[in-house]
mmCIF file of C-alpha atoms and ligand atoms in Angstrom:
data_model
loop_
_atom_site.group_PDB
_atom_site.id
_atom_site.type_symbol
_atom_site.label_atom_id
_atom_site.label_comp_id
_atom_site.label_asym_id
_atom_site.label_seq_id
_atom_site.Cartn_x
_atom_site.Cartn_y
_atom_site.Cartn_z
ATOM 1 C CA MET A 1 -19.191 51.325 1.193
ATOM 2 C CA LEU A 2 -16.392 53.118 2.892
ATOM 3 C CA VAL A 3 -14.287 54.462 -0.261
ATOM 4 C CA GLN A 4 -17.838 56.470 0.050
ATOM 5 C CA GLU A 5 -16.116 58.756 3.335
ATOM 6 C CA PHE A 6 -12.675 58.854 2.129
ATOM 7 C CA PHE A 7 -13.061 60.207 -1.681
ATOM 8 C CA PRO A 8 -15.667 62.873 -3.552
ATOM 9 C CA ARG A 9 -18.905 61.085 -4.155
ATOM 10 C CA ARG A 10 -18.141 62.708 -7.371
ATOM 11 C CA LEU A 11 -14.312 61.989 -8.499
ATOM 12 C CA PHE A 12 -15.971 59.355 -11.580
ATOM 13 C CA GLU A 13 -18.849 62.174 -12.158
ATOM 14 C CA GLY A 14 -18.275 62.461 -16.385
ATOM 15 C CA THR A 15 -15.701 59.242 -16.106
ATOM 16 C CA THR A 16 -16.750 55.957 -17.736
ATOM 17 C CA VAL A 17 -15.309 53.128 -16.628
ATOM 18 C CA PHE A 18 -15.060 50.145 -18.663
ATOM 19 C CA VAL A 19 -14.789 46.909 -16.774
ATOM 20 C CA THR A 20 -14.305 43.661 -18.838
ATOM 21 C CA GLY A 21 -15.255 40.380 -17.229
ATOM 22 C CA GLY A 22 -17.040 43.144 -14.840
ATOM 23 C CA GLY A 23 -19.724 41.064 -13.944
ATOM 24 C CA SER A 24 -18.856 39.147 -10.687
ATOM 25 C CA GLY A 25 -16.206 38.588 -8.431
ATOM 26 C CA ILE A 26 -13.449 41.302 -7.823
ATOM 27 C CA ASN A 27 -14.051 42.931 -10.630
ATOM 28 C CA LEU A 28 -18.091 43.472 -9.980
ATOM 29 C CA GLY A 29 -16.243 44.499 -6.863
ATOM 30 C CA ILE A 30 -13.902 46.898 -9.066
ATOM 31 C CA ALA A 31 -16.940 48.737 -10.542
ATOM 32 C CA CYS A 32 -19.398 49.135 -7.968
ATOM 33 C CA ASN A 33 -16.409 51.449 -5.768
ATOM 34 C CA PHE A 34 -16.661 53.487 -9.122
ATOM 35 C CA ALA A 35 -20.011 53.612 -9.694
ATOM 36 C CA ALA A 36 -20.067 55.439 -5.484
ATOM 37 C CA LEU A 37 -17.763 57.802 -6.945
ATOM 38 C CA GLY A 38 -20.101 58.988 -9.739
ATOM 39 C CA ALA A 39 -18.666 56.943 -13.171
ATOM 40 C CA SER A 40 -20.193 55.427 -16.101
ATOM 41 C CA VAL A 41 -19.914 52.011 -15.874
ATOM 42 C CA ALA A 42 -20.369 49.564 -18.335
ATOM 43 C CA ILE A 43 -19.365 45.940 -17.648
ATOM 44 C CA CYS A 44 -18.816 43.379 -20.541
ATOM 45 C CA GLY A 45 -18.452 38.937 -19.660
ATOM 46 C CA ARG A 46 -19.117 36.121 -21.398
ATOM 47 C CA ARG A 47 -23.049 35.899 -20.066
ATOM 48 C CA GLN A 48 -25.675 38.612 -20.797
ATOM 49 C CA GLU A 49 -27.825 37.357 -18.109
ATOM 50 C CA ARG A 50 -25.096 37.697 -15.110
ATOM 51 C CA LEU A 51 -24.201 40.902 -17.297
ATOM 52 C CA ASP A 52 -27.870 42.899 -16.543
ATOM 53 C CA ALA A 53 -27.835 41.102 -12.881
ATOM 54 C CA ALA A 54 -24.401 43.385 -12.288
ATOM 55 C CA ALA A 55 -25.907 45.960 -13.707
ATOM 56 C CA GLU A 56 -28.660 46.436 -11.639
ATOM 57 C CA GLN A 57 -26.576 46.279 -8.877
ATOM 58 C CA LEU A 58 -24.060 49.271 -10.620
ATOM 59 C CA ARG A 59 -27.995 51.184 -10.790
ATOM 60 C CA THR A 60 -28.459 51.192 -7.026
ATOM 61 C CA LEU A 61 -25.294 53.063 -6.579
ATOM 62 C CA GLY A 62 -26.447 55.414 -9.315
ATOM 63 C CA ALA A 63 -24.957 54.806 -11.716
ATOM 64 C CA ARG A 64 -24.730 55.026 -15.775
ATOM 65 C CA VAL A 65 -24.347 51.132 -16.865
ATOM 66 C CA HIS A 66 -23.553 49.499 -19.863
ATOM 67 C CA ALA A 67 -23.780 45.891 -19.893
ATOM 68 C CA GLU A 68 -23.625 44.275 -22.863
ATOM 69 C CA ALA A 69 -21.367 40.377 -23.200
ATOM 70 C CA ALA A 70 -18.438 40.106 -25.818
ATOM 71 C CA ASP A 71 -15.977 36.910 -25.265
ATOM 72 C CA VAL A 72 -11.998 39.230 -24.881
ATOM 73 C CA ARG A 73 -10.743 36.470 -27.154
ATOM 74 C CA ASP A 74 -13.170 38.381 -29.514
ATOM 75 C CA HIS A 75 -10.983 41.965 -30.621
ATOM 76 C CA ALA A 76 -14.119 42.923 -33.125
ATOM 77 C CA ARG A 77 -17.265 42.244 -30.422
ATOM 78 C CA LEU A 78 -15.269 44.490 -28.122
ATOM 79 C CA GLU A 79 -14.152 46.926 -30.302
ATOM 80 C CA ALA A 80 -17.952 46.736 -31.508
ATOM 81 C CA VAL A 81 -18.882 46.850 -27.296
ATOM 82 C CA MET A 82 -16.983 49.851 -26.646
ATOM 83 C CA GLY A 83 -18.301 52.203 -29.619
ATOM 84 C CA ASN A 84 -21.546 50.659 -28.614
ATOM 85 C CA ALA A 85 -20.411 51.507 -24.481
ATOM 86 C CA ALA A 86 -18.823 54.882 -25.363
ATOM 87 C CA ALA A 87 -22.123 56.186 -27.201
ATOM 88 C CA ALA A 88 -24.158 55.041 -24.544
ATOM 89 C CA LEU A 89 -21.683 56.938 -21.437
ATOM 90 C CA GLY A 90 -18.792 59.132 -23.546
ATOM 91 C CA PRO A 91 -15.293 57.337 -24.659
ATOM 92 C CA ILE A 92 -13.458 55.540 -21.700
ATOM 93 C CA GLY A 93 -11.572 56.866 -19.186
ATOM 94 C CA VAL A 94 -10.970 53.893 -17.113
ATOM 95 C CA LEU A 95 -10.290 50.682 -19.163
ATOM 96 C CA VAL A 96 -9.319 47.235 -16.173
ATOM 97 C CA CYS A 97 -8.471 44.221 -17.760
ATOM 98 C CA GLY A 98 -9.959 41.741 -15.183
ATOM 99 C CA ALA A 99 -11.073 38.981 -17.184
ATOM 100 C CA ALA A 100 -9.569 35.557 -16.499
ATOM 101 C CA GLY A 101 -10.417 31.767 -16.348
ATOM 102 C CA ASN A 102 -8.416 29.727 -13.910
ATOM 103 C CA PHE A 103 -8.309 26.011 -13.185
ATOM 104 C CA PRO A 104 -5.280 23.912 -10.857
ATOM 105 C CA VAL A 105 -4.090 21.424 -13.345
ATOM 106 C CA PRO A 106 -0.815 19.879 -12.315
ATOM 107 C CA ALA A 107 1.581 20.734 -16.027
ATOM 108 C CA GLU A 108 1.906 17.980 -17.037
ATOM 109 C CA GLU A 109 -1.940 17.067 -17.156
ATOM 110 C CA LEU A 110 -2.872 19.773 -18.585
ATOM 111 C CA SER A 111 -3.135 20.419 -22.027
ATOM 112 C CA ALA A 112 -2.243 22.693 -24.794
ATOM 113 C CA ASN A 113 -5.098 23.936 -25.574
ATOM 114 C CA GLY A 114 -5.760 24.156 -20.956
ATOM 115 C CA PHE A 115 -2.782 26.311 -21.505
ATOM 116 C CA LYS A 116 -3.830 28.481 -24.451
ATOM 117 C CA THR A 117 -6.582 28.623 -23.172
ATOM 118 C CA VAL A 118 -6.562 31.086 -20.467
ATOM 119 C CA VAL A 119 -3.798 32.329 -22.137
ATOM 120 C CA ASP A 120 -5.709 33.584 -24.667
ATOM 121 C CA ILE A 121 -8.364 34.357 -22.491
ATOM 122 C CA ASP A 122 -5.871 36.606 -19.910
ATOM 123 C CA LEU A 123 -3.255 37.832 -22.064
ATOM 124 C CA LEU A 124 -4.399 37.815 -25.431
ATOM 125 C CA GLY A 125 -7.389 39.119 -23.785
ATOM 126 C CA ALA A 126 -6.200 41.961 -21.722
ATOM 127 C CA PHE A 127 -4.209 42.888 -24.665
ATOM 128 C CA ASN A 128 -7.652 42.966 -27.539
ATOM 129 C CA ALA A 129 -8.999 45.237 -24.613
ATOM 130 C CA THR A 130 -6.727 47.390 -24.038
ATOM 131 C CA ARG A 131 -5.716 47.772 -28.219
ATOM 132 C CA ALA A 132 -9.938 48.679 -28.775
ATOM 133 C CA ALA A 133 -9.781 51.298 -26.314
ATOM 134 C CA PHE A 134 -6.542 52.921 -27.831
ATOM 135 C CA PRO A 135 -8.323 55.946 -29.160
ATOM 136 C CA GLN A 136 -10.877 56.623 -26.325
ATOM 137 C CA LEU A 137 -8.018 56.142 -23.845
ATOM 138 C CA LYS A 138 -5.942 59.043 -25.680
ATOM 139 C CA GLN A 139 -8.706 60.734 -26.918
ATOM 140 C CA THR A 140 -9.540 61.278 -22.424
ATOM 141 C CA ARG A 141 -5.880 60.795 -21.413
ATOM 142 C CA GLY A 142 -6.835 57.829 -19.523
ATOM 143 C CA CYS A 143 -5.569 54.630 -17.364
ATOM 144 C CA VAL A 144 -5.626 50.633 -17.673
ATOM 145 C CA LEU A 145 -5.404 48.963 -14.653
ATOM 146 C CA PHE A 146 -4.522 45.523 -15.526
ATOM 147 C CA ILE A 147 -6.266 42.383 -12.600
ATOM 148 C CA SER A 148 -2.431 40.763 -12.863
ATOM 149 C CA ALA A 149 -2.475 38.383 -9.684
ATOM 150 C CA GLY A 150 1.032 36.031 -7.348
ATOM 151 C CA MET A 151 1.651 33.470 -10.321
ATOM 152 C CA ALA A 152 2.647 36.260 -11.813
ATOM 153 C CA TYR A 153 5.597 36.388 -9.740
ATOM 154 C CA VAL A 154 5.614 33.534 -7.180
ATOM 155 C CA PRO A 155 5.359 30.213 -8.614
ATOM 156 C CA TYR A 156 3.098 28.474 -7.999
ATOM 157 C CA PRO A 157 1.819 24.557 -8.271
ATOM 158 C CA TYR A 158 -0.337 23.972 -10.843
ATOM 159 C CA GLN A 159 -0.721 27.176 -11.504
ATOM 160 C CA VAL A 160 1.543 27.135 -15.080
ATOM 161 C CA HIS A 161 -0.636 28.724 -17.493
ATOM 162 C CA VAL A 162 -1.564 31.153 -15.202
ATOM 163 C CA GLY A 163 1.762 32.397 -14.430
ATOM 164 C CA ALA A 164 2.863 32.466 -17.572
ATOM 165 C CA ALA A 165 -1.114 34.687 -19.109
ATOM 166 C CA LYS A 166 -0.761 36.991 -15.626
ATOM 167 C CA ALA A 167 3.174 38.126 -16.503
ATOM 168 C CA GLY A 168 2.543 38.411 -19.653
ATOM 169 C CA ILE A 169 -0.019 41.333 -18.502
ATOM 170 C CA ASP A 170 1.837 43.061 -16.177
ATOM 171 C CA MET A 171 4.736 43.340 -19.037
ATOM 172 C CA MET A 172 2.547 43.880 -21.253
ATOM 173 C CA MET A 173 1.885 46.729 -18.908
ATOM 174 C CA ARG A 174 4.980 47.637 -18.228
ATOM 175 C CA ASN A 175 5.874 48.327 -22.235
ATOM 176 C CA LEU A 176 2.296 50.230 -22.682
ATOM 177 C CA ALA A 177 3.338 52.151 -19.651
ATOM 178 C CA LEU A 178 6.672 53.528 -21.604
ATOM 179 C CA GLU A 179 4.979 53.728 -24.538
ATOM 180 C CA TRP A 180 1.358 55.588 -24.451
ATOM 181 C CA GLY A 181 2.740 58.124 -21.715
ATOM 182 C CA LYS A 182 3.502 60.543 -24.325
ATOM 183 C CA TYR A 183 -0.508 60.140 -24.977
ATOM 184 C CA GLY A 184 -0.762 60.600 -20.862
ATOM 185 C CA ILE A 185 -1.914 57.297 -20.555
ATOM 186 C CA ARG A 186 -0.996 55.335 -17.598
ATOM 187 C CA ALA A 187 -1.285 51.990 -16.690
ATOM 188 C CA ASN A 188 -1.155 49.732 -14.016
ATOM 189 C CA SER A 189 -1.493 46.520 -12.250
ATOM 190 C CA ILE A 190 -3.311 45.468 -8.928
ATOM 191 C CA VAL A 191 -2.143 41.720 -7.342
ATOM 192 C CA PRO A 192 -5.198 41.359 -5.335
ATOM 193 C CA GLY A 193 -4.807 38.371 -2.477
ATOM 194 C CA PRO A 194 -6.596 35.160 -1.829
ATOM 195 C CA ILE A 195 -10.035 37.432 -1.796
ATOM 196 C CA ALA A 196 -12.751 36.012 -0.456
ATOM 197 C CA GLY A 197 -15.785 34.323 -1.791
ATOM 198 C CA THR A 198 -14.685 34.652 -5.000
ATOM 199 C CA GLU A 199 -14.574 32.082 -8.113
ATOM 200 C CA GLY A 200 -10.621 32.264 -7.594
ATOM 201 C CA MET A 201 -11.052 30.993 -4.625
ATOM 202 C CA ARG A 202 -13.605 28.377 -4.390
ATOM 203 C CA ARG A 203 -10.999 26.830 -7.560
ATOM 204 C CA LEU A 204 -8.181 26.990 -5.491
ATOM 205 C CA GLY A 205 -9.136 26.358 -2.635
ATOM 206 C CA GLY A 206 -12.409 26.763 -1.374
ATOM 207 C CA SER A 207 -13.783 27.602 1.786
ATOM 208 C CA GLU A 208 -13.462 25.041 4.510
ATOM 209 C CA PHE A 209 -9.060 25.890 3.395
ATOM 210 C CA GLU A 210 -9.356 29.314 3.990
ATOM 211 C CA ALA A 211 -8.538 29.572 7.478
ATOM 212 C CA ARG A 212 -5.536 27.324 7.193
ATOM 213 C CA GLN A 213 -4.734 29.008 3.975
ATOM 214 C CA ALA A 214 -5.546 32.746 6.422
ATOM 215 C CA ALA A 215 -3.010 31.720 8.852
ATOM 216 C CA ALA A 216 0.029 31.581 6.052
ATOM 217 C CA ILE A 217 -1.009 35.294 5.538
ATOM 218 C CA PRO A 218 0.749 38.108 7.410
ATOM 219 C CA LEU A 219 -1.965 40.087 7.863
ATOM 220 C CA GLY A 220 -3.923 36.489 9.138
ATOM 221 C CA ARG A 221 -7.189 36.699 6.514
ATOM 222 C CA TYR A 222 -8.471 37.135 3.238
ATOM 223 C CA GLY A 223 -8.877 40.475 1.296
ATOM 224 C CA THR A 224 -12.777 41.525 0.119
ATOM 225 C CA ALA A 225 -13.633 42.481 -3.423
ATOM 226 C CA ASP A 226 -13.515 45.875 -2.058
ATOM 227 C CA GLU A 227 -10.013 46.483 -1.021
ATOM 228 C CA ILE A 228 -9.116 45.755 -4.480
ATOM 229 C CA GLY A 229 -11.719 48.856 -6.263
ATOM 230 C CA GLN A 230 -10.059 50.392 -3.622
ATOM 231 C CA ALA A 231 -6.662 50.471 -4.524
ATOM 232 C CA ALA A 232 -8.340 50.515 -8.424
ATOM 233 C CA VAL A 233 -9.789 54.548 -7.909
ATOM 234 C CA PHE A 234 -6.787 55.221 -6.325
ATOM 235 C CA LEU A 235 -4.581 54.305 -9.134
ATOM 236 C CA ALA A 236 -6.947 55.911 -11.206
ATOM 237 C CA SER A 237 -7.699 59.027 -9.248
ATOM 238 C CA PRO A 238 -6.073 62.107 -9.585
ATOM 239 C CA LEU A 239 -3.363 60.661 -6.098
ATOM 240 C CA ALA A 240 -1.447 59.037 -8.843
ATOM 241 C CA ALA A 241 -1.430 60.877 -11.258
ATOM 242 C CA TYR A 242 2.822 60.084 -11.850
ATOM 243 C CA ILE A 243 1.989 56.326 -11.170
ATOM 244 C CA THR A 244 2.327 54.811 -14.125
ATOM 245 C CA GLY A 245 3.966 50.891 -15.304
ATOM 246 C CA THR A 246 3.904 49.559 -11.592
ATOM 247 C CA VAL A 247 2.543 46.656 -10.417
ATOM 248 C CA LEU A 248 0.790 46.961 -6.768
ATOM 249 C CA GLY A 249 0.083 43.855 -4.552
ATOM 250 C CA VAL A 250 -3.195 44.633 -2.510
ATOM 251 C CA ASP A 251 -2.558 40.828 -1.052
ATOM 252 C CA GLY A 252 -1.710 41.165 2.783
ATOM 253 C CA GLY A 253 1.435 40.299 1.879
ATOM 254 C CA SER A 254 0.095 37.120 0.979
ATOM 255 C CA ASN A 255 3.055 36.024 -1.551
ATOM 256 C CA LEU A 256 5.950 37.067 1.278
ATOM 257 C CA PRO A 257 5.886 33.227 2.233
ATOM 258 C CA GLY A 258 5.653 31.761 -0.952
ATOM 259 C CA SER A 259 3.011 29.192 -2.247
ATOM 260 C CA SER A 260 3.133 26.851 -0.344
ATOM 261 C CA ALA A 261 -0.224 27.053 1.988
ATOM 262 C CA PHE A 262 -1.422 27.778 -1.429
ATOM 263 C CA GLY A 263 0.100 23.883 -2.983
ATOM 264 C CA GLU A 264 -0.609 21.758 1.192
ATOM 265 C CA ALA A 265 -4.578 23.796 -0.129
ATOM 266 C CA ILE A 266 -4.796 21.949 -3.585
ATOM 267 C CA GLU A 267 -3.470 19.406 -2.808
ATOM 268 C CA ALA A 268 -5.304 18.280 -0.403
ATOM 269 C CA MET A 269 -8.481 19.131 -2.675
ATOM 270 C CA ARG A 270 -7.241 17.124 -5.188
ATOM 271 C CA ARG A 271 -7.085 14.068 -2.979
ATOM 272 C CA ALA A 272 -10.233 15.144 -1.309
ATOM 273 C CA GLU A 273 -12.248 14.926 -5.097
ATOM 274 C CA GLY A 274 -9.842 11.899 -5.675
ATOM 275 C CA LYS A 275 -7.288 13.027 -7.879
ATOM 276 C CA GLY A 276 -3.518 12.708 -7.030
HETATM 277 N N1 COA B 1 -8.685 21.017 -15.667
HETATM 278 C C1 COA B 1 -7.625 20.560 -17.108
HETATM 279 N N2 COA B 1 -8.385 21.623 -18.099
HETATM 280 C C2 COA B 1 -9.258 22.238 -18.099
HETATM 281 C C3 COA B 1 -10.095 22.512 -17.592
HETATM 282 C C4 COA B 1 -9.261 21.974 -15.722
HETATM 283 N N3 COA B 1 -10.313 21.666 -14.123
HETATM 284 N N4 COA B 1 -10.859 22.564 -17.042
HETATM 285 C C5 COA B 1 -10.505 23.043 -19.427
HETATM 286 N N5 COA B 1 -9.733 22.957 -19.321
HETATM 287 C C6 COA B 1 -9.664 21.853 -20.362
HETATM 288 C C7 COA B 1 -9.680 21.703 -21.080
HETATM 289 O O1 COA B 1 -10.140 20.761 -21.890
HETATM 290 C C8 COA B 1 -9.542 22.684 -22.684
HETATM 291 O O2 COA B 1 -8.924 21.847 -23.646
HETATM 292 P P1 COA B 1 -9.085 20.081 -24.284
HETATM 293 O O3 COA B 1 -9.509 20.929 -25.659
HETATM 294 O O4 COA B 1 -7.806 20.197 -24.732
HETATM 295 O O5 COA B 1 -9.333 19.331 -23.987
HETATM 296 C C9 COA B 1 -9.458 23.903 -22.916
HETATM 297 O O6 COA B 1 -8.685 23.700 -21.347
HETATM 298 C C10 COA B 1 -10.473 24.652 -22.551
HETATM 299 O O7 COA B 1 -12.148 24.449 -22.267
HETATM 300 P P2 COA B 1 -13.583 24.644 -22.292
HETATM 301 O O8 COA B 1 -14.125 24.600 -21.515
HETATM 302 O O9 COA B 1 -13.729 25.082 -23.958
HETATM 303 O O10 COA B 1 -12.653 26.484 -22.189
HETATM 304 P P3 COA B 1 -13.789 27.427 -22.030
HETATM 305 O O11 COA B 1 -13.261 28.719 -23.024
HETATM 306 O O12 COA B 1 -14.997 27.285 -22.569
HETATM 307 O O13 COA B 1 -13.474 28.032 -20.902
HETATM 308 C C11 COA B 1 -12.045 27.900 -18.470
HETATM 309 C C12 COA B 1 -12.405 28.095 -20.583
HETATM 310 C C13 COA B 1 -11.344 26.767 -18.895
HETATM 311 C C14 COA B 1 -11.255 28.933 -18.665
HETATM 312 C C15 COA B 1 -13.826 28.117 -17.700
HETATM 313 O O14 COA B 1 -13.338 27.382 -16.994
HETATM 314 C C16 COA B 1 -13.691 29.435 -17.524
HETATM 315 O O15 COA B 1 -14.452 30.166 -17.740
HETATM 316 N N6 COA B 1 -13.759 30.114 -16.792
HETATM 317 C C17 COA B 1 -13.893 31.600 -16.171
HETATM 318 C C18 COA B 1 -14.201 31.190 -14.738
HETATM 319 C C19 COA B 1 -13.114 31.451 -13.702
HETATM 320 O O16 COA B 1 -12.038 30.724 -14.469
HETATM 321 N N7 COA B 1 -12.846 32.495 -12.969
HETATM 322 C C20 COA B 1 -11.674 31.902 -11.832
HETATM 323 C C21 COA B 1 -11.141 33.188 -12.548
HETATM 324 S S1 COA B 1 -9.367 33.789 -11.311
HETATM 325 P P1 NAP B 2 -14.493 35.386 -11.474
HETATM 326 O O1 NAP B 2 -16.141 36.062 -11.555
HETATM 327 O O2 NAP B 2 -14.868 34.122 -12.382
HETATM 328 O O3 NAP B 2 -14.603 36.527 -12.568
HETATM 329 C C1 NAP B 2 -13.972 36.291 -13.724
HETATM 330 C C2 NAP B 2 -14.762 36.794 -14.743
HETATM 331 O O4 NAP B 2 -13.863 37.564 -15.847
HETATM 332 C C3 NAP B 2 -16.103 36.522 -14.755
HETATM 333 O O5 NAP B 2 -17.148 37.748 -15.033
HETATM 334 C C4 NAP B 2 -16.300 35.914 -15.695
HETATM 335 O O6 NAP B 2 -17.637 36.110 -16.607
HETATM 336 C C5 NAP B 2 -15.337 37.396 -16.938
HETATM 337 N N1 NAP B 2 -14.771 35.819 -18.290
HETATM 338 C C6 NAP B 2 -14.274 34.933 -18.592
HETATM 339 N N2 NAP B 2 -13.630 33.820 -20.207
HETATM 340 C C7 NAP B 2 -14.726 35.482 -20.068
HETATM 341 C C8 NAP B 2 -13.959 35.797 -21.845
HETATM 342 N N3 NAP B 2 -12.915 34.498 -22.482
HETATM 343 N N4 NAP B 2 -14.007 36.991 -22.470
HETATM 344 C C9 NAP B 2 -15.392 37.783 -21.782
HETATM 345 N N5 NAP B 2 -15.636 37.576 -20.048
HETATM 346 C C10 NAP B 2 -14.806 35.941 -19.185
HETATM 347 O O7 NAP B 2 -13.281 35.356 -10.754
HETATM 348 P P2 NAP B 2 -12.290 36.813 -9.383
HETATM 349 O O8 NAP B 2 -12.044 35.111 -8.699
HETATM 350 O O9 NAP B 2 -13.179 36.872 -9.070
HETATM 351 O O10 NAP B 2 -11.693 37.536 -10.760
HETATM 352 C C11 NAP B 2 -11.521 38.126 -10.962
HETATM 353 C C12 NAP B 2 -10.057 38.795 -11.706
HETATM 354 O O11 NAP B 2 -9.850 38.622 -10.285
HETATM 355 C C13 NAP B 2 -9.376 37.674 -12.303
HETATM 356 O O12 NAP B 2 -8.623 38.233 -13.328
HETATM 357 C C14 NAP B 2 -7.937 37.431 -11.053
HETATM 358 O O13 NAP B 2 -7.385 36.140 -11.979
HETATM 359 C C15 NAP B 2 -8.108 37.698 -10.290
HETATM 360 N N6 NAP B 2 -7.541 37.713 -9.517
HETATM 361 C C16 NAP B 2 -8.518 36.492 -8.601
HETATM 362 C C17 NAP B 2 -8.260 36.296 -7.607
HETATM 363 C C18 NAP B 2 -9.062 36.131 -6.525
HETATM 364 O O14 NAP B 2 -9.612 35.444 -5.268
HETATM 365 N N7 NAP B 2 -10.353 35.327 -6.739
HETATM 366 C C19 NAP B 2 -6.409 36.579 -6.864
HETATM 367 C C20 NAP B 2 -5.553 37.402 -7.741
HETATM 368 C C21 NAP B 2 -6.654 37.122 -8.768
HETATM 369 P P3 NAP B 2 -18.101 35.193 -17.290
HETATM 370 O O15 NAP B 2 -18.086 33.479 -17.596
HETATM 371 O O16 NAP B 2 -20.465 35.488 -17.853
HETATM 372 O O17 NAP B 2 -17.998 35.492 -19.159
#
């Protein structure tokens, strides 16, 4: 893991990092990067089995871990789990809001409940987590990292629900940075580009379109979960002590040419599935 070569291995010793959706993919990659630098790590998601497997991985990196199921749509449950995490590991110093849901669907075929479901998980879930963690973040003068997406600022076809939710997250992040600076709490967003081997990319194109999509990315490739983890570690570190209210793209420039390569891949995927 590269992060151990460039940051002090004990950088986050004594810090508890809580990651929503931390049982898989990019969020687990973020959790691993903090674990590798000495953090204690708490993760939540809906499935305890998945969390238990992720916890094992985090422990092999030397971390103390608390893994407990919580649906981010349930504020009371999040409060309880964050209380348990604090009792086990110490108060939360870094909150990563990464839990999300996504599926590609034309707006005219998306049900009202489908739209609401993604907004509930992504946007309301991120507020629920941040609100539940606030007393602990105030105590630690901690920071919040939101995992956003390119859909927040570039319209992607079949992503009306995701774009609305992620744009909401980025504006919420700015509001929180404005209001909570007085408590020493920083808030920032990370925008991952297409990340190889993730559930997100399986749903939005799949591996057979990777080469074609990668050709449209200025840096010519998909990113890795580790690369998002490295950006997260930087934003939570003392090197970023004066950075708040920002959206950091970690995307190889993938959003600069717009979303047409993505749109073509989704169209092809839908045709292959007999849709559209
Ligand atoms: N296309 C269109 N609508 C869909 C859909 C799809 N592929 N998948 C779900 N929906 C709709 C459902 O039809 C339902 O609406 P309805 O009641 O009007 O029929 C609504 O979304 C909720 O579906 P449900 O399966 O009950 O939601 P859930 O809360 O169990 O699961 C999801 C949430 C749908 C986001 C699910 O895909 C999920 O759990 N995702 C997590 C993993 C993920 O998305 N990873 C990628 C992150 S980028
Ligand atoms: P992923 O592995 O599916 O990660 C999502 C995680 O959230 C899962 O562990 C899931 O676990 C959890 N989750 C889902 N609904 C939840 C809920 N209601 N409550 C609590 N946890 C919930 O997908 P990923 O592709 O790595 O995406 C991770 C993040 O990166 C997301 O915020 C996504 O929008 C963002 N992103 C991804 C890409 C990409 O290329 N993949 C690009 C840009 C942005 P359970 O199902 O067990 O709950």
